[in-house]
PDB file of C-alpha atoms in Angstrom:
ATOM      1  CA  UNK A   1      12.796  12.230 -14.209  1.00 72.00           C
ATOM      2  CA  UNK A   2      11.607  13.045 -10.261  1.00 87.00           C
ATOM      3  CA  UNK A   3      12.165  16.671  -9.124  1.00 91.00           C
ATOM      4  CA  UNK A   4      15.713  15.763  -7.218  1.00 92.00           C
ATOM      5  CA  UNK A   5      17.203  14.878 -10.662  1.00 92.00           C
ATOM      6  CA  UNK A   6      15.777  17.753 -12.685  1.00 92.00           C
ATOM      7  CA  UNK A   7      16.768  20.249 -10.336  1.00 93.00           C
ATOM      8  CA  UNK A   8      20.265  21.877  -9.559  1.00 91.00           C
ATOM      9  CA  UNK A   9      20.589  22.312  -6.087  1.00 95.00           C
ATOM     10  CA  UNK A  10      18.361  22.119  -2.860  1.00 95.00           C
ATOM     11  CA  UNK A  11      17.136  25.168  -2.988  1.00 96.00           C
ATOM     12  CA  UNK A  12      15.555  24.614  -6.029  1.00 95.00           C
ATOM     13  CA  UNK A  13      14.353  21.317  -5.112  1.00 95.00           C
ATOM     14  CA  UNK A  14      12.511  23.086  -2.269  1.00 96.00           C
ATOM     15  CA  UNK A  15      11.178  25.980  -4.439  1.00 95.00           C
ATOM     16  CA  UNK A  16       9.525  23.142  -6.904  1.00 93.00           C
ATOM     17  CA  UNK A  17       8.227  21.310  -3.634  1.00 94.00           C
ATOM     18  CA  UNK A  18       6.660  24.876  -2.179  1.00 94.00           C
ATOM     19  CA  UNK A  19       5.665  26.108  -5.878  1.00 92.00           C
ATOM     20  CA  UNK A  20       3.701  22.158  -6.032  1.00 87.00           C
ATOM     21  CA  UNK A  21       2.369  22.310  -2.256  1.00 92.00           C
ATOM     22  CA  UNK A  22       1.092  26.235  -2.942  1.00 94.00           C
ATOM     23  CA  UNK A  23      -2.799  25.390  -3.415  1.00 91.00           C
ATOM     24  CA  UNK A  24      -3.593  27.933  -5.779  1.00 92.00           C
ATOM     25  CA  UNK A  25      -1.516  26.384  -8.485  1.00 88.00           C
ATOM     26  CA  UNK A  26      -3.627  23.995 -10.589  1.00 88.00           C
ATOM     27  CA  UNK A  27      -3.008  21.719 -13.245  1.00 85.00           C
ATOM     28  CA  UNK A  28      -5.549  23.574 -15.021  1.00 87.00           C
ATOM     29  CA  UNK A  29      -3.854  27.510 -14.626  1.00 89.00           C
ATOM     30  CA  UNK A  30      -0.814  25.945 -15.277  1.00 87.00           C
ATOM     31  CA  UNK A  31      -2.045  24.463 -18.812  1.00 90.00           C
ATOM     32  CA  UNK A  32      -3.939  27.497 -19.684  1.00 92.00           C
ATOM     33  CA  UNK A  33      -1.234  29.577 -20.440  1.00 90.00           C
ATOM     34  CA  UNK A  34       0.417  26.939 -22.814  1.00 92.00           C
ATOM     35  CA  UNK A  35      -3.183  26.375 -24.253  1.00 94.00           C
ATOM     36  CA  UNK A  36      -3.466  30.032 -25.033  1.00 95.00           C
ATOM     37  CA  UNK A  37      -0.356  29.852 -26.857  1.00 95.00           C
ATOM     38  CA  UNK A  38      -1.112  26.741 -28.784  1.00 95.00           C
ATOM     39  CA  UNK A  39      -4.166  28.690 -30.126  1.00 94.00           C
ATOM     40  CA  UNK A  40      -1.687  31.440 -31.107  1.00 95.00           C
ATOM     41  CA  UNK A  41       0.512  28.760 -32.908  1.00 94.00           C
ATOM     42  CA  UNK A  42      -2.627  27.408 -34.955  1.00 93.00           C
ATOM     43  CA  UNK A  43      -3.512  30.982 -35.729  1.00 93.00           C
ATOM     44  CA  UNK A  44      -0.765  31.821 -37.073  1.00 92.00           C
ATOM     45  CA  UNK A  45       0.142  29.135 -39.343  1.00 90.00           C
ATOM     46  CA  UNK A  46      -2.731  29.839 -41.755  1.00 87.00           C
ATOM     47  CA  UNK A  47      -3.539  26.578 -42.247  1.00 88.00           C
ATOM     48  CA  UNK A  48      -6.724  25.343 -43.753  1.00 91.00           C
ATOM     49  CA  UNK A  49      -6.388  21.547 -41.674  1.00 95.00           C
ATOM     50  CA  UNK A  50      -4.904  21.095 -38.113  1.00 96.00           C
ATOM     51  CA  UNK A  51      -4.577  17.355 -37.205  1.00 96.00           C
ATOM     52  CA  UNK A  52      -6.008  16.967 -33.280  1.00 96.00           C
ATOM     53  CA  UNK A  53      -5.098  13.459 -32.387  1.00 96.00           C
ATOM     54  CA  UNK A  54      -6.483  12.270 -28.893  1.00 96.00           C
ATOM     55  CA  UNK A  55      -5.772   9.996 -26.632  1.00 95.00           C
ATOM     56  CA  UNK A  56      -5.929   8.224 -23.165  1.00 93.00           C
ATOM     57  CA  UNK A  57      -2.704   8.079 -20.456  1.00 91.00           C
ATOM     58  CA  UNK A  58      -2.999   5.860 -17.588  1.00 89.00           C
ATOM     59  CA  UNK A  59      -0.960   7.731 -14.602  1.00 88.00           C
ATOM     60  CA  UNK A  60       0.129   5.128 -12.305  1.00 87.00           C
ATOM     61  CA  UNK A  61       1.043   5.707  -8.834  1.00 85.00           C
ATOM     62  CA  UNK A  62       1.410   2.341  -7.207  1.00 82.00           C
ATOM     63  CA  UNK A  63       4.773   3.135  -5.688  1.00 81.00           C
ATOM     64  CA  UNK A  64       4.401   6.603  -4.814  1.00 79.00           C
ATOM     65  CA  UNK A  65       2.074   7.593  -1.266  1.00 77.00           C
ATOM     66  CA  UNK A  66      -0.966   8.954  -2.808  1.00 74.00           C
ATOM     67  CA  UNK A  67      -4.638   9.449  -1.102  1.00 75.00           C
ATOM     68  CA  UNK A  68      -7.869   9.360  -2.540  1.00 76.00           C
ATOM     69  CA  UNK A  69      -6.802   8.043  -6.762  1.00 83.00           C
ATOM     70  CA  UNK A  70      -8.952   5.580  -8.061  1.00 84.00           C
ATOM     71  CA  UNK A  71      -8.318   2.222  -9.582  1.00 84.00           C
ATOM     72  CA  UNK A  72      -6.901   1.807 -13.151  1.00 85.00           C
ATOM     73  CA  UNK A  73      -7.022  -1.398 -15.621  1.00 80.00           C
ATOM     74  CA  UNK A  74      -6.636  -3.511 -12.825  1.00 77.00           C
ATOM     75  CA  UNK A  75      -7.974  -3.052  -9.319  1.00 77.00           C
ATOM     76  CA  UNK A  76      -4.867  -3.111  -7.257  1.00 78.00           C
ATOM     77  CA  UNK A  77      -3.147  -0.360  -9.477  1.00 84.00           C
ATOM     78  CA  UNK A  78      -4.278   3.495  -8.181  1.00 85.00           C
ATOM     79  CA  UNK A  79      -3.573   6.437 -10.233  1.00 88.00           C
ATOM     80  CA  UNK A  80      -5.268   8.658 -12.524  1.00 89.00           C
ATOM     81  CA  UNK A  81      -6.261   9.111 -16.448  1.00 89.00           C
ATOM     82  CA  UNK A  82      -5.301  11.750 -18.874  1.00 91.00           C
ATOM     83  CA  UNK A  83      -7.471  12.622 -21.585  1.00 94.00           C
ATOM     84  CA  UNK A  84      -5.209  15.033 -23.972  1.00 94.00           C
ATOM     85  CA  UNK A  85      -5.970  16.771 -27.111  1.00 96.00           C
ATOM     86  CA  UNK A  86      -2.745  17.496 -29.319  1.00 96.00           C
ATOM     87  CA  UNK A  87      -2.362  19.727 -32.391  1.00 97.00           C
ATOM     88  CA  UNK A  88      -0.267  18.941 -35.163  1.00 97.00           C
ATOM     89  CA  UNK A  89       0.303  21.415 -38.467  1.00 95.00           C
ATOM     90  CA  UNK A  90       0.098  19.185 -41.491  1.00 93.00           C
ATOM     91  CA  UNK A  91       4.118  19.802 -42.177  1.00 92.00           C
ATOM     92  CA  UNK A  92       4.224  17.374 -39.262  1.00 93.00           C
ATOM     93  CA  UNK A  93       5.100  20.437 -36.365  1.00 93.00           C
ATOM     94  CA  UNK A  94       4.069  20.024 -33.079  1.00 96.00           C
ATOM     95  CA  UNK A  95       1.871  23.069 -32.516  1.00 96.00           C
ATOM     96  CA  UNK A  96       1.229  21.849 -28.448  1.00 95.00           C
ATOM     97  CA  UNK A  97      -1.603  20.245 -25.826  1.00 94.00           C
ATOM     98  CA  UNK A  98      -5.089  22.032 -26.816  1.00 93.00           C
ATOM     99  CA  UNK A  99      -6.965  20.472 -23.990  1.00 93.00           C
ATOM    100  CA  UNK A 100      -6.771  18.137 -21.180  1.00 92.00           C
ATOM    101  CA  UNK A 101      -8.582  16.711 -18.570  1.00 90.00           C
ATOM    102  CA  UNK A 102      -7.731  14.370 -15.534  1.00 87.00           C
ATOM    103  CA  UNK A 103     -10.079  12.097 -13.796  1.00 84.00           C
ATOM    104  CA  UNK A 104      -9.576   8.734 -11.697  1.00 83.00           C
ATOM    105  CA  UNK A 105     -12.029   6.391 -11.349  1.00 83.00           C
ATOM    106  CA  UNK A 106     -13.423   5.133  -8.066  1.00 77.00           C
ATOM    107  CA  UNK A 107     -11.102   2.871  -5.579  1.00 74.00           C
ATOM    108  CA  UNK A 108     -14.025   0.113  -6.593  1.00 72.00           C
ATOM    109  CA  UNK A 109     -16.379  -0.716  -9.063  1.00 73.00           C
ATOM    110  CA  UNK A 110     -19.494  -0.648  -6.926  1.00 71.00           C
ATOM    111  CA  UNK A 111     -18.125   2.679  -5.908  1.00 71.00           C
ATOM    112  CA  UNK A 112     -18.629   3.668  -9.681  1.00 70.00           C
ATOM    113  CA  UNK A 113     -21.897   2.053  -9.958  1.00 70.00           C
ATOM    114  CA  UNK A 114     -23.401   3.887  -7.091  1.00 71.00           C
ATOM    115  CA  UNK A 115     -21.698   7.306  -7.044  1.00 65.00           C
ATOM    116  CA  UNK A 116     -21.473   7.938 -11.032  1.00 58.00           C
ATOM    117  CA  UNK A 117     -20.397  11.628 -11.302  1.00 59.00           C
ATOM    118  CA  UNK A 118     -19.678  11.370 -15.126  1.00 56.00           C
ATOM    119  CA  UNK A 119     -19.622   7.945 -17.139  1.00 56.00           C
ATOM    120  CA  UNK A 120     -16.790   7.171 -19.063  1.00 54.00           C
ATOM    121  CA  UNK A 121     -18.898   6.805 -22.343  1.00 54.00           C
ATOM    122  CA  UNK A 122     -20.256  10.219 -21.710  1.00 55.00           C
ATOM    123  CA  UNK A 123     -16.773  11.756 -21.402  1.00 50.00           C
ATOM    124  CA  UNK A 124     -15.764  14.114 -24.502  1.00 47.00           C
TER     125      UNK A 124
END
């Protein structure tokens, strides 16, 4: 769902746009607060085993106008990775997102081979 859809009128589509364009909202304030509370959740279930499953998203933004993402499995797509950490009480609850992290590669290989800021093997 884009913002258009999800919102109710234009004046809430343009609040999301400002609240978005406003750069001292990160990704990573934004998930703090909901990682705070996801420690909360584990805390207070008492449980002696929390499952953490993690995994790897490919974002792709092919068809949206984006600067500076790097390529993904294939060198014509651009768009970003998502590394996410999710908690899960035995009972099968979702407790939330413990941790995340975004990265893109470079727009080229040879970019990667002579600007390595972090491998991807050495990525937790």
């Amino acid at each position: 769902m884009n913002i258009p859809q999800a919102c109710q009128s234009r004046v809430e589509i343009q609040a999301t746009y400002r609240f978005y364009s406003n750069n001292s909202v990160t990704w990573v304030k934004l998930l703090k607060a909901h990682t705070d509370q996801v420690e909360q959740r584990i805390i207070s279930t008492e449980e002696a085993v929390i499952i953490c499953l993690q995994g790897i998203t490919e974002r792709n933004f092919n068809d949206q106008e984006t600067e500076d993402l790097g390529r993904l499995s294939y060198d014509a797509q651009r768009g970003m990775y998502l590394h996410s950490t999710r908690c899960i009480a035995p009972e099968r609850i979702f407790l939330g997102i413990r941790y995340a992290w975004m990265w893109s590669r470079g727009k080229t290989k040879l970019e990667d081979e002579t600007n390595p800021i972090i491998k991807e093997s050495d990525r937790k």
